[in-house]
Coordinates of C-alpha atoms in Angstrom, one line a residue:
M12 CA 131.4 102.5 -40.3
A13 CA 135.0 102.2 -39.3
R14 CA 137.7 102.6 -42.4
K15 CA 139.7 100.0 -42.8
L16 CA 143.9 99.9 -42.6
L17 CA 145.8 97.3 -43.2
F18 CA 149.4 97.3 -41.3
I19 CA 152.4 95.3 -42.6
L20 CA 155.4 96.0 -40.2
N21 CA 159.0 93.4 -40.6
P22 CA 159.7 92.9 -36.3
L23 CA 163.1 92.4 -37.8
S24 CA 164.1 95.3 -39.2
G25 CA 166.0 98.0 -37.6
K26 CA 166.7 96.9 -34.0
A27 CA 163.0 95.1 -33.6
Q28 CA 161.5 98.0 -31.9
I29 CA 158.3 98.0 -33.6
K30 CA 157.6 95.4 -30.4
N31 CA 158.2 98.2 -28.7
H32 CA 155.6 100.3 -29.8
L33 CA 153.0 98.1 -31.5
I34 CA 150.2 98.5 -28.8
E35 CA 150.6 102.6 -28.8
I36 CA 150.6 102.7 -33.0
L37 CA 147.8 100.4 -33.0
D38 CA 145.5 102.5 -30.7
L39 CA 146.3 105.7 -31.9
F40 CA 145.2 104.2 -35.4
T41 CA 142.3 102.9 -33.3
K42 CA 141.2 106.4 -31.8
N43 CA 141.3 108.0 -35.2
G44 CA 138.2 105.6 -36.6
Y45 CA 140.1 102.4 -38.1
E46 CA 139.3 99.0 -37.8
V47 CA 143.5 97.6 -38.3
T48 CA 144.2 95.0 -39.6
V49 CA 147.9 93.9 -38.7
H50 CA 150.0 91.4 -40.3
P51 CA 153.7 90.7 -39.7
T52 CA 156.0 90.0 -42.7
Q53 CA 157.0 86.1 -42.5
C54 CA 159.5 86.0 -45.0
G55 CA 161.1 88.2 -48.3
G56 CA 158.1 89.4 -50.2
D57 CA 155.5 88.8 -48.1
A58 CA 154.8 92.4 -47.6
R59 CA 154.4 92.1 -51.5
D60 CA 152.3 89.8 -52.0
V61 CA 149.5 90.6 -49.1
V62 CA 149.4 94.1 -50.4
A63 CA 149.0 93.6 -54.2
A64 CA 146.4 90.5 -52.6
R65 CA 144.7 92.6 -49.9
G66 CA 145.3 96.0 -50.1
N67 CA 142.2 97.0 -52.5
E68 CA 139.9 95.7 -49.6
Y69 CA 141.5 99.1 -47.6
D70 CA 141.3 102.5 -46.9
L71 CA 144.6 102.8 -46.3
V72 CA 147.6 101.0 -46.2
V73 CA 150.5 101.2 -43.4
C74 CA 154.0 99.7 -43.7
S75 CA 156.5 99.6 -40.8
G76 CA 160.1 98.6 -41.9
G77 CA 163.6 99.8 -43.5
D78 CA 163.5 100.3 -47.2
G79 CA 163.1 97.6 -48.2
T80 CA 159.7 96.7 -46.5
L81 CA 158.7 99.6 -48.3
D82 CA 160.1 98.8 -51.5
E83 CA 157.7 95.7 -51.4
V84 CA 154.9 97.2 -50.2
V85 CA 154.8 99.9 -53.0
T86 CA 155.3 97.7 -55.6
G87 CA 152.7 95.1 -54.5
V88 CA 150.4 98.5 -54.5
M89 CA 151.5 99.3 -58.3
Q90 CA 151.3 95.8 -59.5
A91 CA 148.1 95.7 -58.4
G92 CA 146.8 99.5 -59.0
I93 CA 145.5 100.0 -55.2
T94 CA 144.4 103.7 -54.9
A95 CA 144.4 103.8 -51.7
P96 CA 147.4 106.1 -49.9
I97 CA 150.1 104.4 -47.7
G98 CA 151.9 105.6 -45.0
Y99 CA 155.0 104.8 -43.5
I100 CA 156.8 104.4 -40.0
P101 CA 160.3 103.6 -40.7
A102 CA 162.3 101.2 -39.0
G103 CA 165.6 100.6 -40.4
S104 CA 169.1 101.2 -40.6
T105 CA 168.8 104.2 -42.8
N106 CA 165.4 104.6 -43.7
D107 CA 166.5 107.5 -46.5
F108 CA 163.0 107.3 -48.1
A109 CA 161.6 108.8 -44.9
V110 CA 164.3 111.5 -44.6
S111 CA 163.2 112.8 -47.5
L112 CA 159.8 113.0 -47.2
H113 CA 160.9 114.7 -43.7
I114 CA 158.8 111.6 -41.9
P115 CA 159.5 112.0 -38.4
K116 CA 161.9 109.5 -36.9
T117 CA 160.0 108.5 -34.0
M118 CA 158.1 105.8 -34.8
K119 CA 155.1 106.9 -33.0
G120 CA 155.5 110.5 -34.5
A121 CA 155.4 108.7 -37.8
A122 CA 152.5 107.4 -36.8
Q123 CA 151.0 110.4 -35.8
A124 CA 152.3 111.9 -39.1
I125 CA 149.9 110.1 -41.0
M126 CA 147.1 110.6 -38.8
D127 CA 147.5 114.7 -39.0
G128 CA 149.3 114.7 -42.2
R129 CA 148.5 115.0 -45.9
V130 CA 148.8 112.8 -48.9
Y131 CA 151.6 114.1 -50.7
P132 CA 151.8 112.5 -54.8
C133 CA 155.5 111.2 -55.0
D134 CA 157.4 110.1 -58.2
I135 CA 158.3 106.1 -58.7
G136 CA 160.6 104.4 -60.9
R137 CA 160.7 101.2 -62.8
F138 CA 163.6 99.0 -63.7
N139 CA 162.9 97.2 -66.4
G140 CA 159.5 97.2 -65.5
R141 CA 159.7 96.8 -62.0
P142 CA 158.7 99.3 -59.7
F143 CA 161.4 100.3 -57.2
V144 CA 161.0 103.6 -54.8
Y145 CA 164.4 105.8 -55.0
I146 CA 167.4 103.9 -55.9
A147 CA 169.0 101.8 -58.5
A148 CA 172.5 102.0 -58.1
F149 CA 175.2 99.4 -60.2
G150 CA 179.0 99.1 -58.9
L151 CA 181.0 100.7 -56.3
F152 CA 179.4 99.7 -52.8
T153 CA 176.2 98.7 -54.4
E154 CA 176.6 95.4 -53.2
V155 CA 177.0 95.8 -49.8
S156 CA 173.6 97.2 -48.7
Y157 CA 172.6 93.4 -49.5
E158 CA 175.2 91.5 -48.0
T159 CA 175.5 93.6 -45.1
P160 CA 174.5 90.6 -42.1
Q161 CA 171.4 92.5 -41.0
G162 CA 172.8 92.2 -37.2
I163 CA 175.1 93.9 -38.4
K164 CA 173.1 97.0 -40.0
N165 CA 170.6 97.2 -37.0
V166 CA 173.7 97.9 -34.5
L167 CA 175.8 100.2 -36.9
G168 CA 173.4 101.3 -39.3
H169 CA 174.6 103.5 -42.2
T170 CA 178.2 103.2 -40.5
A171 CA 177.9 99.4 -41.7
Y172 CA 177.5 99.8 -45.2
L173 CA 180.8 102.3 -45.2
L174 CA 182.7 99.6 -43.4
E175 CA 181.9 96.9 -45.2
G176 CA 181.8 98.6 -48.5
V177 CA 186.2 100.0 -47.8
K178 CA 187.0 96.2 -48.0
R179 CA 185.8 96.8 -51.8
L180 CA 188.0 99.8 -52.3
T181 CA 191.1 97.4 -53.1
N182 CA 188.8 95.9 -55.8
I183 CA 187.6 98.8 -57.3
K184 CA 186.1 97.9 -61.2
A185 CA 184.7 99.9 -64.6
Y186 CA 182.4 98.5 -66.6
S187 CA 182.1 100.2 -70.2
M188 CA 178.4 101.2 -71.1
H189 CA 175.8 103.1 -73.4
V190 CA 173.9 105.5 -71.3
V191 CA 170.6 107.6 -73.2
G192 CA 168.5 109.3 -71.6
D193 CA 166.5 112.8 -72.6
S194 CA 168.9 115.0 -73.6
I195 CA 172.6 112.7 -73.0
D196 CA 173.6 109.4 -75.4
I197 CA 177.4 108.7 -73.8
E198 CA 179.4 106.0 -73.8
D199 CA 182.4 105.4 -71.3
E200 CA 183.8 103.2 -68.1
F201 CA 182.7 104.1 -65.3
M202 CA 183.0 101.9 -61.9
Y203 CA 179.9 103.5 -59.8
G204 CA 176.5 104.9 -61.0
M205 CA 173.0 105.6 -59.1
I206 CA 169.9 107.1 -60.2
T207 CA 167.8 108.8 -57.6
N208 CA 164.0 110.2 -56.6
S209 CA 165.9 111.3 -52.8
T210 CA 167.5 113.2 -51.2
S211 CA 169.2 111.1 -49.2
V212 CA 171.3 107.7 -49.8
G213 CA 173.3 105.2 -47.7
G214 CA 172.4 107.8 -44.6
F215 CA 174.1 110.6 -46.1
K216 CA 172.0 114.2 -46.6
N217 CA 172.0 116.0 -50.5
I218 CA 174.6 112.9 -52.0
T219 CA 172.1 112.5 -54.7
G220 CA 172.7 117.0 -55.5
K221 CA 171.1 119.9 -55.3
H222 CA 167.7 121.2 -56.1
V223 CA 165.6 117.7 -55.7
K224 CA 161.8 117.3 -56.0
L225 CA 160.3 113.9 -55.6
N226 CA 157.2 114.6 -57.7
D227 CA 158.8 116.4 -60.8
G228 CA 158.6 113.6 -62.8
L229 CA 162.5 113.4 -63.1
F230 CA 165.5 111.3 -61.6
E231 CA 169.0 112.3 -60.6
V232 CA 171.7 110.4 -61.6
T233 CA 174.9 110.2 -60.8
L234 CA 177.7 108.2 -62.7
I235 CA 181.4 107.5 -62.2
K236 CA 184.4 107.2 -64.1
Q237 CA 187.1 105.2 -62.6
P238 CA 190.0 108.1 -61.3
K239 CA 193.3 107.9 -62.5
N240 CA 194.6 108.1 -58.7
P241 CA 194.3 108.2 -55.4
V242 CA 194.1 111.9 -55.2
G243 CA 191.2 111.5 -57.8
F244 CA 189.1 108.7 -56.1
Q245 CA 189.6 111.3 -52.6
K246 CA 187.6 114.2 -54.8
I247 CA 185.1 111.8 -55.9
I248 CA 184.7 110.7 -52.5
S249 CA 184.5 114.8 -51.2
A250 CA 182.0 116.2 -53.9
L251 CA 179.4 113.3 -53.0
L252 CA 179.5 113.5 -49.4
E253 CA 180.0 117.5 -49.1
S254 CA 177.9 118.4 -52.0
S255 CA 181.1 120.3 -53.2
E256 CA 181.7 121.2 -57.0
K257 CA 181.7 117.9 -58.8
T258 CA 185.1 116.8 -60.7
E259 CA 186.1 115.7 -64.1
D260 CA 185.2 111.9 -63.2
M261 CA 181.5 112.8 -62.4
I262 CA 178.3 112.7 -65.2
C263 CA 175.4 114.7 -63.2
F264 CA 171.8 115.2 -65.0
K265 CA 168.3 114.5 -64.4
T266 CA 166.0 112.7 -66.5
S267 CA 162.9 111.0 -66.9
H268 CA 163.8 107.9 -69.0
L269 CA 167.1 106.6 -69.1
E270 CA 168.9 103.2 -71.3
I271 CA 171.7 101.2 -70.1
T272 CA 173.9 98.9 -71.8
S273 CA 176.8 97.0 -70.9
R274 CA 179.7 94.7 -72.8
E275 CA 178.3 92.4 -69.7
S276 CA 176.2 91.6 -67.2
I277 CA 175.8 93.8 -64.0
A278 CA 174.9 93.5 -60.6
W279 CA 172.5 95.8 -59.7
T280 CA 170.5 97.1 -56.6
T281 CA 167.6 98.6 -56.1
D282 CA 166.3 100.4 -53.0
G283 CA 168.9 98.7 -51.0
E284 CA 168.0 94.6 -52.3
F285 CA 169.3 92.9 -55.2
G286 CA 168.3 93.5 -58.4
G287 CA 169.7 91.0 -60.7
R288 CA 172.2 91.3 -62.8
H289 CA 171.9 92.8 -66.4
S290 CA 173.6 94.0 -69.7
R291 CA 170.4 96.3 -70.5
V292 CA 168.5 98.2 -68.2
E293 CA 165.4 100.7 -68.9
I294 CA 165.0 103.0 -66.2
C295 CA 161.7 105.5 -66.5
N296 CA 160.1 107.9 -63.9
E297 CA 155.7 107.8 -63.2
K298 CA 155.5 111.4 -62.3
R299 CA 153.5 111.2 -59.2
A300 CA 152.2 107.7 -59.7
L301 CA 152.9 106.8 -55.1
K302 CA 150.1 108.9 -53.0
I303 CA 151.8 108.5 -49.7
Y304 CA 151.4 110.4 -46.3
V305 CA 153.7 113.2 -44.8
P306 CA 153.6 115.6 -41.9
A307 CA 151.0 118.5 -42.8
K308 CA 154.0 121.1 -41.9
K309 CA 156.6 119.5 -43.8
E310 CA 156.8 120.8 -48.0
S311 CA 158.7 118.0 -49.7

């Protein structure tokens, strides 16, 4: 009896390249003994809803799209308690999580890795109870990912985020916050913060720090204070992009749990999508909660 595979695809992700590879991907899945059901997403939230409603009927759930599509599929899996593993064929502008897992950049290569690879137990985050895959962030640049038009993302990739972000450098705001983690309790003003389980953010590798493991039950946290002058800001950018020594305006640590309260409601982003405005957030790491296929020869 053939195994059943649910294939969720976002036809608009990246440069809509899935249209050029769909037949060969379906042929590959079929040759490997799968009976495939294809569902092109129709609107925001559709991937999440379809997976939550029907995912338990399948032996494998595969999605193709950007980080937002993956986030929806993982959310559906977690909400419905689906135990089947998932596969990911990246087709977005940056595909940070795919980079972290060493998933091939070509669509055919990624599909082949699902068929030939191994199941990797990966950590998943929860943001005020809602699942997210690899990043929750606030402050400088965080609005760029969900406000940059899709057409610009398709053409320029992660460069689009930088171009949009530069426009905001003249309007930097810091937020008064109380941050409590496993071994940290601080109050200060921060202009940016990211809580990550990834080696890449915005297309830049190693920006989250060194010795990152995706299944250790710990987030990498980076909090950045507002620098006193342009030189201080440049030092921060260099420290992030070049993985150099952190500056006095940066606080970096690992934690499995984080509570952040602020005097005002702050806009957050999770996996590049708008996560709402909050004055209190609780972020938890669910260790090895997701089963995802990675290439057999790569260690993550």
